[in-house]
PDB file of C-alpha atoms in Angstrom:
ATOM      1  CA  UNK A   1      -5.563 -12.090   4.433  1.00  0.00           C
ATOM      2  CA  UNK A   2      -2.264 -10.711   5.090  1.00  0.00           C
ATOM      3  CA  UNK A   3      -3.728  -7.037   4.139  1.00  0.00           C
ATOM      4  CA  UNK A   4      -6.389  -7.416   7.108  1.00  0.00           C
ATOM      5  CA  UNK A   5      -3.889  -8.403   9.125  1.00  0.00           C
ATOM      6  CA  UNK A   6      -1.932  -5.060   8.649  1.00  0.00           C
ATOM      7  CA  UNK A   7      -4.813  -3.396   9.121  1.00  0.00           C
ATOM      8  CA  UNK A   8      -5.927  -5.178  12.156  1.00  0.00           C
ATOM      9  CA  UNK A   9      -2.481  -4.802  13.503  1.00  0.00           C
ATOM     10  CA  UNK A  10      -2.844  -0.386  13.069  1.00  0.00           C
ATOM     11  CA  UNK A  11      -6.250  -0.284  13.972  1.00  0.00           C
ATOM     12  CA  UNK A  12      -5.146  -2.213  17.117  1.00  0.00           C
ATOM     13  CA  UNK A  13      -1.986   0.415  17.706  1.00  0.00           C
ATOM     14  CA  UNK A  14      -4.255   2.999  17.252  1.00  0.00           C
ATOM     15  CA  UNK A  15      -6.740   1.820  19.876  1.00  0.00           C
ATOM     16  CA  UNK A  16      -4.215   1.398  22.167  1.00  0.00           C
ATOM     17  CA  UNK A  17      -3.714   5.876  22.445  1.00  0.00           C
ATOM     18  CA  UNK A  18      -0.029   5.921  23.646  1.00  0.00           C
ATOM     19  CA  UNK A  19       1.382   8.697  24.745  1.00  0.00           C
ATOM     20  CA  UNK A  20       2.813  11.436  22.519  1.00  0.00           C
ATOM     21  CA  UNK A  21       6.676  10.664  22.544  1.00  0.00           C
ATOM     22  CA  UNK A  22       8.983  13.291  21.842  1.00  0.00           C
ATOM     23  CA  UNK A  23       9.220  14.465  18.239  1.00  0.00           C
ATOM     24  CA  UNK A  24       5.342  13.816  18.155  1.00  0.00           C
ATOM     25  CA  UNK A  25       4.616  15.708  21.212  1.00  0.00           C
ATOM     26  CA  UNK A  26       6.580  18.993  19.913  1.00  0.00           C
ATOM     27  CA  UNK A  27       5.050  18.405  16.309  1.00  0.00           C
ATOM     28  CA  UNK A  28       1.772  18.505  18.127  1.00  0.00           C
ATOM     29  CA  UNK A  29       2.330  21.335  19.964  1.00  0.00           C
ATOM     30  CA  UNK A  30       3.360  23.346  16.756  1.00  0.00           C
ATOM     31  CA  UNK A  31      -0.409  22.323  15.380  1.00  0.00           C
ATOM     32  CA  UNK A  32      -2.359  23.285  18.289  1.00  0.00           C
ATOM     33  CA  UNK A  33      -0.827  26.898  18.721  1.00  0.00           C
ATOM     34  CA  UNK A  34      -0.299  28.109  15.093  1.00  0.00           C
ATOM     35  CA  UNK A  35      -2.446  29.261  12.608  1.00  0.00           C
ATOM     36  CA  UNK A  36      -2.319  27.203   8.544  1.00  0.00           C
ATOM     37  CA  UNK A  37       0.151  30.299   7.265  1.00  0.00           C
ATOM     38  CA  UNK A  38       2.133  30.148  10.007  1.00  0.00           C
ATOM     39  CA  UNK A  39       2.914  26.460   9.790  1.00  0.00           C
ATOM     40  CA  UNK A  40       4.601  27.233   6.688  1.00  0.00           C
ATOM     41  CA  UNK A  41       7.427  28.761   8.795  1.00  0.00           C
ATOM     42  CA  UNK A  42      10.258  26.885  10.431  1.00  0.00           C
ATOM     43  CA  UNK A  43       8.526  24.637  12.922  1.00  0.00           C
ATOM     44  CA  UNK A  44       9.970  25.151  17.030  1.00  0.00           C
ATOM     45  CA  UNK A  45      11.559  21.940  18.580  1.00  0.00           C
ATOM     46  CA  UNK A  46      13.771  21.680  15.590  1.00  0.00           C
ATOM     47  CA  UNK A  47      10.677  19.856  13.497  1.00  0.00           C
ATOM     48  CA  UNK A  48       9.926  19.551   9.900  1.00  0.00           C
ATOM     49  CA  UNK A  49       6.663  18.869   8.160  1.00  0.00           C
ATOM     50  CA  UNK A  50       5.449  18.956   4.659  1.00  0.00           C
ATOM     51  CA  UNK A  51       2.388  21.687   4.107  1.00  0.00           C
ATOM     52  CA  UNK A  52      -0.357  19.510   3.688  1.00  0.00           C
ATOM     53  CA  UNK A  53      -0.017  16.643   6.703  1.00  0.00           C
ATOM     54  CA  UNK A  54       0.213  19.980   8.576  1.00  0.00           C
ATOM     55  CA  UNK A  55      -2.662  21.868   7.053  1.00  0.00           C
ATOM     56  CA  UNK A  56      -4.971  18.729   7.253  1.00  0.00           C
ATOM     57  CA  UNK A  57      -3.975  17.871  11.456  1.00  0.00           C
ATOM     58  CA  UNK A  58      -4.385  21.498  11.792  1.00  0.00           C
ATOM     59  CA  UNK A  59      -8.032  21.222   9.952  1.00  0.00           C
ATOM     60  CA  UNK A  60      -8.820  18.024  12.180  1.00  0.00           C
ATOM     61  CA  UNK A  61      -7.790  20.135  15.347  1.00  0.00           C
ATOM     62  CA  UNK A  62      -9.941  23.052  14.436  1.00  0.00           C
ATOM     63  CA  UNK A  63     -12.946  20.629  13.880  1.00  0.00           C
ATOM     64  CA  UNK A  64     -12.543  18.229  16.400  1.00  0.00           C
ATOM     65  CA  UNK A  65     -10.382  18.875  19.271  1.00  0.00           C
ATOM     66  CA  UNK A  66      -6.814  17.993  20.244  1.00  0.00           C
ATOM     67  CA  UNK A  67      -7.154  13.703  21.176  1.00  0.00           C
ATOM     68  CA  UNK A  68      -4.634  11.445  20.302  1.00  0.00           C
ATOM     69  CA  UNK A  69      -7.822   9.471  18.349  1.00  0.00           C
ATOM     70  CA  UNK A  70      -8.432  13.147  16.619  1.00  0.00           C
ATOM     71  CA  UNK A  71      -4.804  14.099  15.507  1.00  0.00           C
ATOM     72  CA  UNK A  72      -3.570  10.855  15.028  1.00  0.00           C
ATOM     73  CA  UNK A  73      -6.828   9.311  13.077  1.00  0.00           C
ATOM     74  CA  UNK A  74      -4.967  10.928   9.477  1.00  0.00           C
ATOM     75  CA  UNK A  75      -1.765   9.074   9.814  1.00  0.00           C
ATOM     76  CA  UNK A  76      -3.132   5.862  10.684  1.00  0.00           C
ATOM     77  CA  UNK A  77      -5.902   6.581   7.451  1.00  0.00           C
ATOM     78  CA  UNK A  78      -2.667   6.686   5.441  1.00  0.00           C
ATOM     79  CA  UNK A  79      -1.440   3.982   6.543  1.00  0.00           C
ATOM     80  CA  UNK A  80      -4.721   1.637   5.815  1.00  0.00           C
ATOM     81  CA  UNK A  81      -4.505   3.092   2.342  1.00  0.00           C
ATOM     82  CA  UNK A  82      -1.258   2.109   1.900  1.00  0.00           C
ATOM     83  CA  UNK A  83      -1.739  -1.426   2.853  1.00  0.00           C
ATOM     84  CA  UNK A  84      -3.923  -2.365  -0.432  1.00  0.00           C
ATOM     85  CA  UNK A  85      -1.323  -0.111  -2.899  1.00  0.00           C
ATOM     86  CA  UNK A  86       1.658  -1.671  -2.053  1.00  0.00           C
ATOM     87  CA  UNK A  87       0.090  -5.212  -2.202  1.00  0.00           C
ATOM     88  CA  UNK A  88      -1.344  -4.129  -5.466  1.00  0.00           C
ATOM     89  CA  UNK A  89       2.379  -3.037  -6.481  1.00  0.00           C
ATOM     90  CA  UNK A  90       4.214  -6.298  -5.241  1.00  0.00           C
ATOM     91  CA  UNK A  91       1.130  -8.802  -6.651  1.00  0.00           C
ATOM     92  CA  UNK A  92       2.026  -6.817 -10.477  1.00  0.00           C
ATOM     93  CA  UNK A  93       6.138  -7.041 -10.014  1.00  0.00           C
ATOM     94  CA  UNK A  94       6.412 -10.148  -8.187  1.00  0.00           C
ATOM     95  CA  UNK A  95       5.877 -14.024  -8.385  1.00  0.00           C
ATOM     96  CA  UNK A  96       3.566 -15.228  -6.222  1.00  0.00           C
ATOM     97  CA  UNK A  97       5.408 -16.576  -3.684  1.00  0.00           C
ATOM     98  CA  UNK A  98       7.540 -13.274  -3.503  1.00  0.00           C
ATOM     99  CA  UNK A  99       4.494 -10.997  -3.002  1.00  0.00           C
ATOM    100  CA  UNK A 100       3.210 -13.655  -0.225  1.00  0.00           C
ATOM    101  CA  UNK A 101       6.058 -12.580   1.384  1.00  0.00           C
ATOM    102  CA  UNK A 102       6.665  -8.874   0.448  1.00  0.00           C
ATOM    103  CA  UNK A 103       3.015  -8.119   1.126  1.00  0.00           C
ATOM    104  CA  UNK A 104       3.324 -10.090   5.543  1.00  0.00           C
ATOM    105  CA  UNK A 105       6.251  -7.982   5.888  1.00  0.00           C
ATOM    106  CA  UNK A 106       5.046  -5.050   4.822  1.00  0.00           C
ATOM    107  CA  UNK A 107       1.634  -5.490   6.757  1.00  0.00           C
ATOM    108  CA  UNK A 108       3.367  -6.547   9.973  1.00  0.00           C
ATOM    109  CA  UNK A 109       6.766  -5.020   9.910  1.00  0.00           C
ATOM    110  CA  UNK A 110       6.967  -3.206  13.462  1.00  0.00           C
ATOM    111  CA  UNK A 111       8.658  -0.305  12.707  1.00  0.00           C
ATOM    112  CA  UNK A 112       5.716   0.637   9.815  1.00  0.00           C
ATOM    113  CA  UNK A 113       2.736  -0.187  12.353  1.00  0.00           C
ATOM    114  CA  UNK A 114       3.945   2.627  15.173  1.00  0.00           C
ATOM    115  CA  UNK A 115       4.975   5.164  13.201  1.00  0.00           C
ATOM    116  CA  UNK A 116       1.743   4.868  11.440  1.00  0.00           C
ATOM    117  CA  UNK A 117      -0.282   6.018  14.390  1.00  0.00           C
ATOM    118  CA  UNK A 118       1.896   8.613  15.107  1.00  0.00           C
ATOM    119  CA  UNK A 119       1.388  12.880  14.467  1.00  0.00           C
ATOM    120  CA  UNK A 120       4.058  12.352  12.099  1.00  0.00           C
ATOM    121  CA  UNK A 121       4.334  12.108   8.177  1.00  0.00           C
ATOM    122  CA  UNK A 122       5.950   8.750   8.032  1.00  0.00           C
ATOM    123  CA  UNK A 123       2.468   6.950   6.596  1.00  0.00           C
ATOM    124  CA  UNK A 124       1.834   9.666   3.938  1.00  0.00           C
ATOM    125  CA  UNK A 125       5.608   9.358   3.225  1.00  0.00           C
ATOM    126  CA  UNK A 126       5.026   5.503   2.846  1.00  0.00           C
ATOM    127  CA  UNK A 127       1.819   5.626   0.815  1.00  0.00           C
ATOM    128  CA  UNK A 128       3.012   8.535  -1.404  1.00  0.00           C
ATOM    129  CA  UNK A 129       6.674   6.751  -2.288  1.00  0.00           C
ATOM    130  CA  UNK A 130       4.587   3.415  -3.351  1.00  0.00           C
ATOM    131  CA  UNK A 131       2.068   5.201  -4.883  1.00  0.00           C
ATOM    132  CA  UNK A 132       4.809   6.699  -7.306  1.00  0.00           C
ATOM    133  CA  UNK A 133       6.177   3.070  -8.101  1.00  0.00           C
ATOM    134  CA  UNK A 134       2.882   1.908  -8.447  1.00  0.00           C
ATOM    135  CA  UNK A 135       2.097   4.043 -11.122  1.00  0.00           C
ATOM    136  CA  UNK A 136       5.489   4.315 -12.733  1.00  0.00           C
ATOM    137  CA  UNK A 137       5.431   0.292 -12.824  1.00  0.00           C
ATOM    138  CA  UNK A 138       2.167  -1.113 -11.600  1.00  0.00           C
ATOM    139  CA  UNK A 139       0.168  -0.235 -14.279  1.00  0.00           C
ATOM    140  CA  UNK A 140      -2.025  -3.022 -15.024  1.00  0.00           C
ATOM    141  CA  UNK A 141      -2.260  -2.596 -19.135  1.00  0.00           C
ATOM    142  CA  UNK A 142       1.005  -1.919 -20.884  1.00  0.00           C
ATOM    143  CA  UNK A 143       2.114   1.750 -21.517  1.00  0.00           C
ATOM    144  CA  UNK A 144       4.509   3.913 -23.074  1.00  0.00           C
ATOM    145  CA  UNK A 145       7.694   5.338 -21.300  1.00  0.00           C
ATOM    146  CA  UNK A 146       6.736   8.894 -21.612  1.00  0.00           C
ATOM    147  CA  UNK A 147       3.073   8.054 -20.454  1.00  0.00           C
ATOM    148  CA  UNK A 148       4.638   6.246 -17.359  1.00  0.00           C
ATOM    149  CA  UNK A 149       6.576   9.259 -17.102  1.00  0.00           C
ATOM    150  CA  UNK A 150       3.757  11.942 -17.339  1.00  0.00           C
ATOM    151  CA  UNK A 151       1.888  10.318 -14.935  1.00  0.00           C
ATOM    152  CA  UNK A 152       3.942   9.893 -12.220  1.00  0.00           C
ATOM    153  CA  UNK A 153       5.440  13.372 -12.754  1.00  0.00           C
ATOM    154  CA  UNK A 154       1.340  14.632 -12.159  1.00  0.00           C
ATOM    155  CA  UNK A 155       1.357  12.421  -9.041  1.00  0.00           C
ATOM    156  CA  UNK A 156       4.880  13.556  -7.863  1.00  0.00           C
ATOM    157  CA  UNK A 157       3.530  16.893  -8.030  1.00  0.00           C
ATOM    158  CA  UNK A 158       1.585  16.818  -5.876  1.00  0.00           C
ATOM    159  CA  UNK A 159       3.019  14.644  -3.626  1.00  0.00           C
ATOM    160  CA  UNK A 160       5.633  16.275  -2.383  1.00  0.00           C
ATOM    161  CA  UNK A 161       3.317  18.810  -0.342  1.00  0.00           C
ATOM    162  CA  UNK A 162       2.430  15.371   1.284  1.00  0.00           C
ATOM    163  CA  UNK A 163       6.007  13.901   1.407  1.00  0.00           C
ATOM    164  CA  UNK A 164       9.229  15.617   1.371  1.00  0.00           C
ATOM    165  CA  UNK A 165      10.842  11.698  -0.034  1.00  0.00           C
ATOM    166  CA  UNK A 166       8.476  12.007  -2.704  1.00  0.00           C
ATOM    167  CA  UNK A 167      10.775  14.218  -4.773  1.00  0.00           C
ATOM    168  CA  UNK A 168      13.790  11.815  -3.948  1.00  0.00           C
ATOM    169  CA  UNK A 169      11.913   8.175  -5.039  1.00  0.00           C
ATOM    170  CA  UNK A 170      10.082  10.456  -8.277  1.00  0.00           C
ATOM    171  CA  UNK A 171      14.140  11.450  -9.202  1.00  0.00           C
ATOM    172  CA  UNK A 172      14.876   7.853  -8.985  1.00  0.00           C
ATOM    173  CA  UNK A 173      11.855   7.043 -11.115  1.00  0.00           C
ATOM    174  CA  UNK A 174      12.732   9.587 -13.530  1.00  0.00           C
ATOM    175  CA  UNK A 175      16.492   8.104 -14.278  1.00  0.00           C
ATOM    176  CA  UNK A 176      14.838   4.945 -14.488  1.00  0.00           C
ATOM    177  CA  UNK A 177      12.765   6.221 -17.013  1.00  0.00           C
ATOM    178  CA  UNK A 178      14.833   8.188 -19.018  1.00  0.00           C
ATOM    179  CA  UNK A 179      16.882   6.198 -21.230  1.00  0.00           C
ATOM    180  CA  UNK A 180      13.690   4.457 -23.041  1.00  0.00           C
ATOM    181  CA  UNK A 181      11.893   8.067 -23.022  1.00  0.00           C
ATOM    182  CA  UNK A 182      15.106   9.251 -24.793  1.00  0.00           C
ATOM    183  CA  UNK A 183      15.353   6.574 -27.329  1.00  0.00           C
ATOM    184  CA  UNK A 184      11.866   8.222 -28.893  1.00  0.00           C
ATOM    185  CA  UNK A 185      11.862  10.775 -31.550  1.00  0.00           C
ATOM    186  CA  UNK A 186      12.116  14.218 -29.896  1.00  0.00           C
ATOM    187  CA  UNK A 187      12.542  11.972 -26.575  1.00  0.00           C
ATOM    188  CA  UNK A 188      14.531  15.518 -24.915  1.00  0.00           C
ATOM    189  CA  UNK A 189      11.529  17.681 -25.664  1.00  0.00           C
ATOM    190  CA  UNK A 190       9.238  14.856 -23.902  1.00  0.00           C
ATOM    191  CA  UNK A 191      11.539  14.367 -21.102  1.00  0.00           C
ATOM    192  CA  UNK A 192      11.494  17.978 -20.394  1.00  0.00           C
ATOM    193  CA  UNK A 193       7.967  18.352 -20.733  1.00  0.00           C
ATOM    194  CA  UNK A 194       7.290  15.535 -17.860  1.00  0.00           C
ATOM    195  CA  UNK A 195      10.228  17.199 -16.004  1.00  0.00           C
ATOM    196  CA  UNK A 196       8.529  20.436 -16.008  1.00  0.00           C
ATOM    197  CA  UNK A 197       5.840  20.323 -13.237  1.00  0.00           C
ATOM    198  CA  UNK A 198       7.287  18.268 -10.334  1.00  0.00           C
ATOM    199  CA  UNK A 199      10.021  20.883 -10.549  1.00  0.00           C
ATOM    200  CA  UNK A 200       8.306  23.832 -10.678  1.00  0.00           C
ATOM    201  CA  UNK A 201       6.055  22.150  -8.011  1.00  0.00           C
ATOM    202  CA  UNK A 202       9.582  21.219  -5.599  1.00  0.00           C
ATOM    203  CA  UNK A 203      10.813  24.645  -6.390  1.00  0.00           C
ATOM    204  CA  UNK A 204       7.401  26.883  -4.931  1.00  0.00           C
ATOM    205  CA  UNK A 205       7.562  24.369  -2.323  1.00  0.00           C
ATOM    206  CA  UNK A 206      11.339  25.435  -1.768  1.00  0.00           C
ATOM    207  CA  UNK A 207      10.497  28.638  -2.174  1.00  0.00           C
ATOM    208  CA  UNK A 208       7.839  28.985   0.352  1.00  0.00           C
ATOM    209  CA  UNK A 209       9.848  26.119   3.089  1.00  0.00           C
ATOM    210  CA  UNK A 210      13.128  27.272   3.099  1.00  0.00           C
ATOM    211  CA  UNK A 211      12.469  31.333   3.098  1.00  0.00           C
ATOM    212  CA  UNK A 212      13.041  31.348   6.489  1.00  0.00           C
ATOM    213  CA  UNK A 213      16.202  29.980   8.027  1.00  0.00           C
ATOM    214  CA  UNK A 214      16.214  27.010   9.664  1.00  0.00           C
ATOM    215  CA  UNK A 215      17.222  25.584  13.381  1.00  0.00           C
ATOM    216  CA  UNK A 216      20.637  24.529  12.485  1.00  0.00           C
ATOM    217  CA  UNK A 217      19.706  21.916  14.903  1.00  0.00           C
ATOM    218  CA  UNK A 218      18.008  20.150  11.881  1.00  0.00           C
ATOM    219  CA  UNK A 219      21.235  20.175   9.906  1.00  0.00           C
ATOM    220  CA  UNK A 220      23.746  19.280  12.763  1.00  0.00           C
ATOM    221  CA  UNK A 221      21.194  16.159  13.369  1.00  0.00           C
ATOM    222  CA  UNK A 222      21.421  14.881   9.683  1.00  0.00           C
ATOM    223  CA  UNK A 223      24.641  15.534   8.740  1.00  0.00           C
ATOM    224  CA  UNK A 224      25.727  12.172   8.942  1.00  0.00           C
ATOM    225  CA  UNK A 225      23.516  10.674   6.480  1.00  0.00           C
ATOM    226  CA  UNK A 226      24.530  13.303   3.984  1.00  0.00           C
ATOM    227  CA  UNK A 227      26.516  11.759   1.187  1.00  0.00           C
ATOM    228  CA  UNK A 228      30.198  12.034   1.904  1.00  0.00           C
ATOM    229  CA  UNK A 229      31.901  13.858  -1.271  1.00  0.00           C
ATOM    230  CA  UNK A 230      35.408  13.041  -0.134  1.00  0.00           C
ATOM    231  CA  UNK A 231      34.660   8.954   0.085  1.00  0.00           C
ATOM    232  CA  UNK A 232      31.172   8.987  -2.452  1.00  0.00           C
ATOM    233  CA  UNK A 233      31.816   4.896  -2.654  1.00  0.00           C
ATOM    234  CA  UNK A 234      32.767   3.765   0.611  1.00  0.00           C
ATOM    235  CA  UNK A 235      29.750   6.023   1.393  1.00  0.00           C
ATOM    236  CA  UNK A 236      27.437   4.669  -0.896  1.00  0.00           C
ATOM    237  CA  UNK A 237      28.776   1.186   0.413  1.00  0.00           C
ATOM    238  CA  UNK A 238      27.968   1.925   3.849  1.00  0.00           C
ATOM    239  CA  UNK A 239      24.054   2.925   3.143  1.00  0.00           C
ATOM    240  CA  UNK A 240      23.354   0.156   0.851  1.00  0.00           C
ATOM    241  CA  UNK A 241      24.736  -2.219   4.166  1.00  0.00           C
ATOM    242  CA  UNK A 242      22.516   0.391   6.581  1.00  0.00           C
ATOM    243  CA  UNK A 243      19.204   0.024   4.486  1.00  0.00           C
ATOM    244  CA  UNK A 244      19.406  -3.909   4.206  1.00  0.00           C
ATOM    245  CA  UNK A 245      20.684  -4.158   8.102  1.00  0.00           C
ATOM    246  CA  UNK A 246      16.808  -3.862   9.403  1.00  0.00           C
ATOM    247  CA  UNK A 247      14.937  -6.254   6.882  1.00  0.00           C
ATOM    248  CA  UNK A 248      17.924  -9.017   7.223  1.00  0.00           C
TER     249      UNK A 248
END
């Protein structure tokens, strides 16, 4: 019940075709006048994009015009498809009551249901990140470490081209992971092994991103929320507080 709801509730957002705000408006701009090798270069209006949400907008432009339905029909997809993954995720982890509750906050939290109609990647970064823990720890019939390891690896590679966080939440993951997968006989080689791809993957995708340099725009806007190497506690303090302030 509380799935349709979400779904209702971004099907319902969607319908509504607000105006392009801002950062959507310039992202969409970028779309309609580039070709798919040119959106690999830095994006104007100080935006940033993974490959693939950009490739697939641009395909959706190409084929069917420049709506809001048109260009905004992917993110919203995303979203739906993350509804049923992270309820499948909280339902494995969770008791009961605690999914009930994980599962209507997810599906009506009002900061998820705009940005998921919007022509930006915050609904493939949302269904990418829980895909990731779903198959690191969702796994309905018990596996080993190093095969909860290899797997998500194979999905982390290819997620970041989808989802710049996915590299971040797969790191996580991968610490997580690595004690047990370290405990096993020859547990480095195995490690490495899993290790292998994603970063081969984050490093062509590096590669081919960051060639160009950048509107320092983009850096002068996030340097806040880098972590501060002169106070790494009180900063660590201060982030932990910032990322529970919206859900309390």
């Amino acid at each position: 019940v509380r799935t349709a709801i979400g779904m209702d509730l971004r099907i319902g957002q969607y319908l509504h075709v607000n105006s392009y705000w801002n950062d959507e408006a310039a992202l969409v701009i970028t779309i309609l006048h580039r070709g798919f090798g040119d959106l690999l270069k830095p994006l104007d209006f100080a935006q940033a994009a993974p490959p693939m949400f950009l490739w697939l907008e641009s395909l959706a432009f190409v084929k069917y015009g420049a709506s809001e339905l048109v260009l905004r029909a992917l993110p919203v997809l995303l979203g739906m498809i993350g509804l049923p993954c992270f309820a499948a995720l909280a339902w494995r982890l969770l008791r009961p009551v605690g999914a009930v509750w994980a599962v209507a906050w997810f599906a009506m939290n009002d900061r998820i249901i705009p940005q998921a109609c919007e022509v930006k990647q915050y609904s493939s970064d949302v269904l990418f990140s829980t895909l990731l823990f779903l198959v690191a720890f969702g796994g309905r019939k018990p596996v080993s470490d190093v095969n909860r390891l290899a797997r998500v690896a194979a999905l982390a590679s290819i997620g970041v081209w989808f989802s710049f966080p996915s590299a971040i939440v797969f790191g996580g993951i991968a610490l997580a992971l690595m004690p047990a997968v370290l405990r096993r006989s020859g547990g480095w080689r195995w490690f490495g092994a899993c290790m292998a791809l994603p970063l081969i993957s984050t490093g062509l995708l590096a590669r081919i991103v960051l060639s160009h340099p950048r509107d320092p725009y983009l850096n002068e806007f996030w340097s806040a929320h880098f972590v501060d190497l002169h106070h790494p506690v009180r900063w660590l303090a201060d982030a932990l507080c910032a990322l529970a302030d919206y859900p309390f």
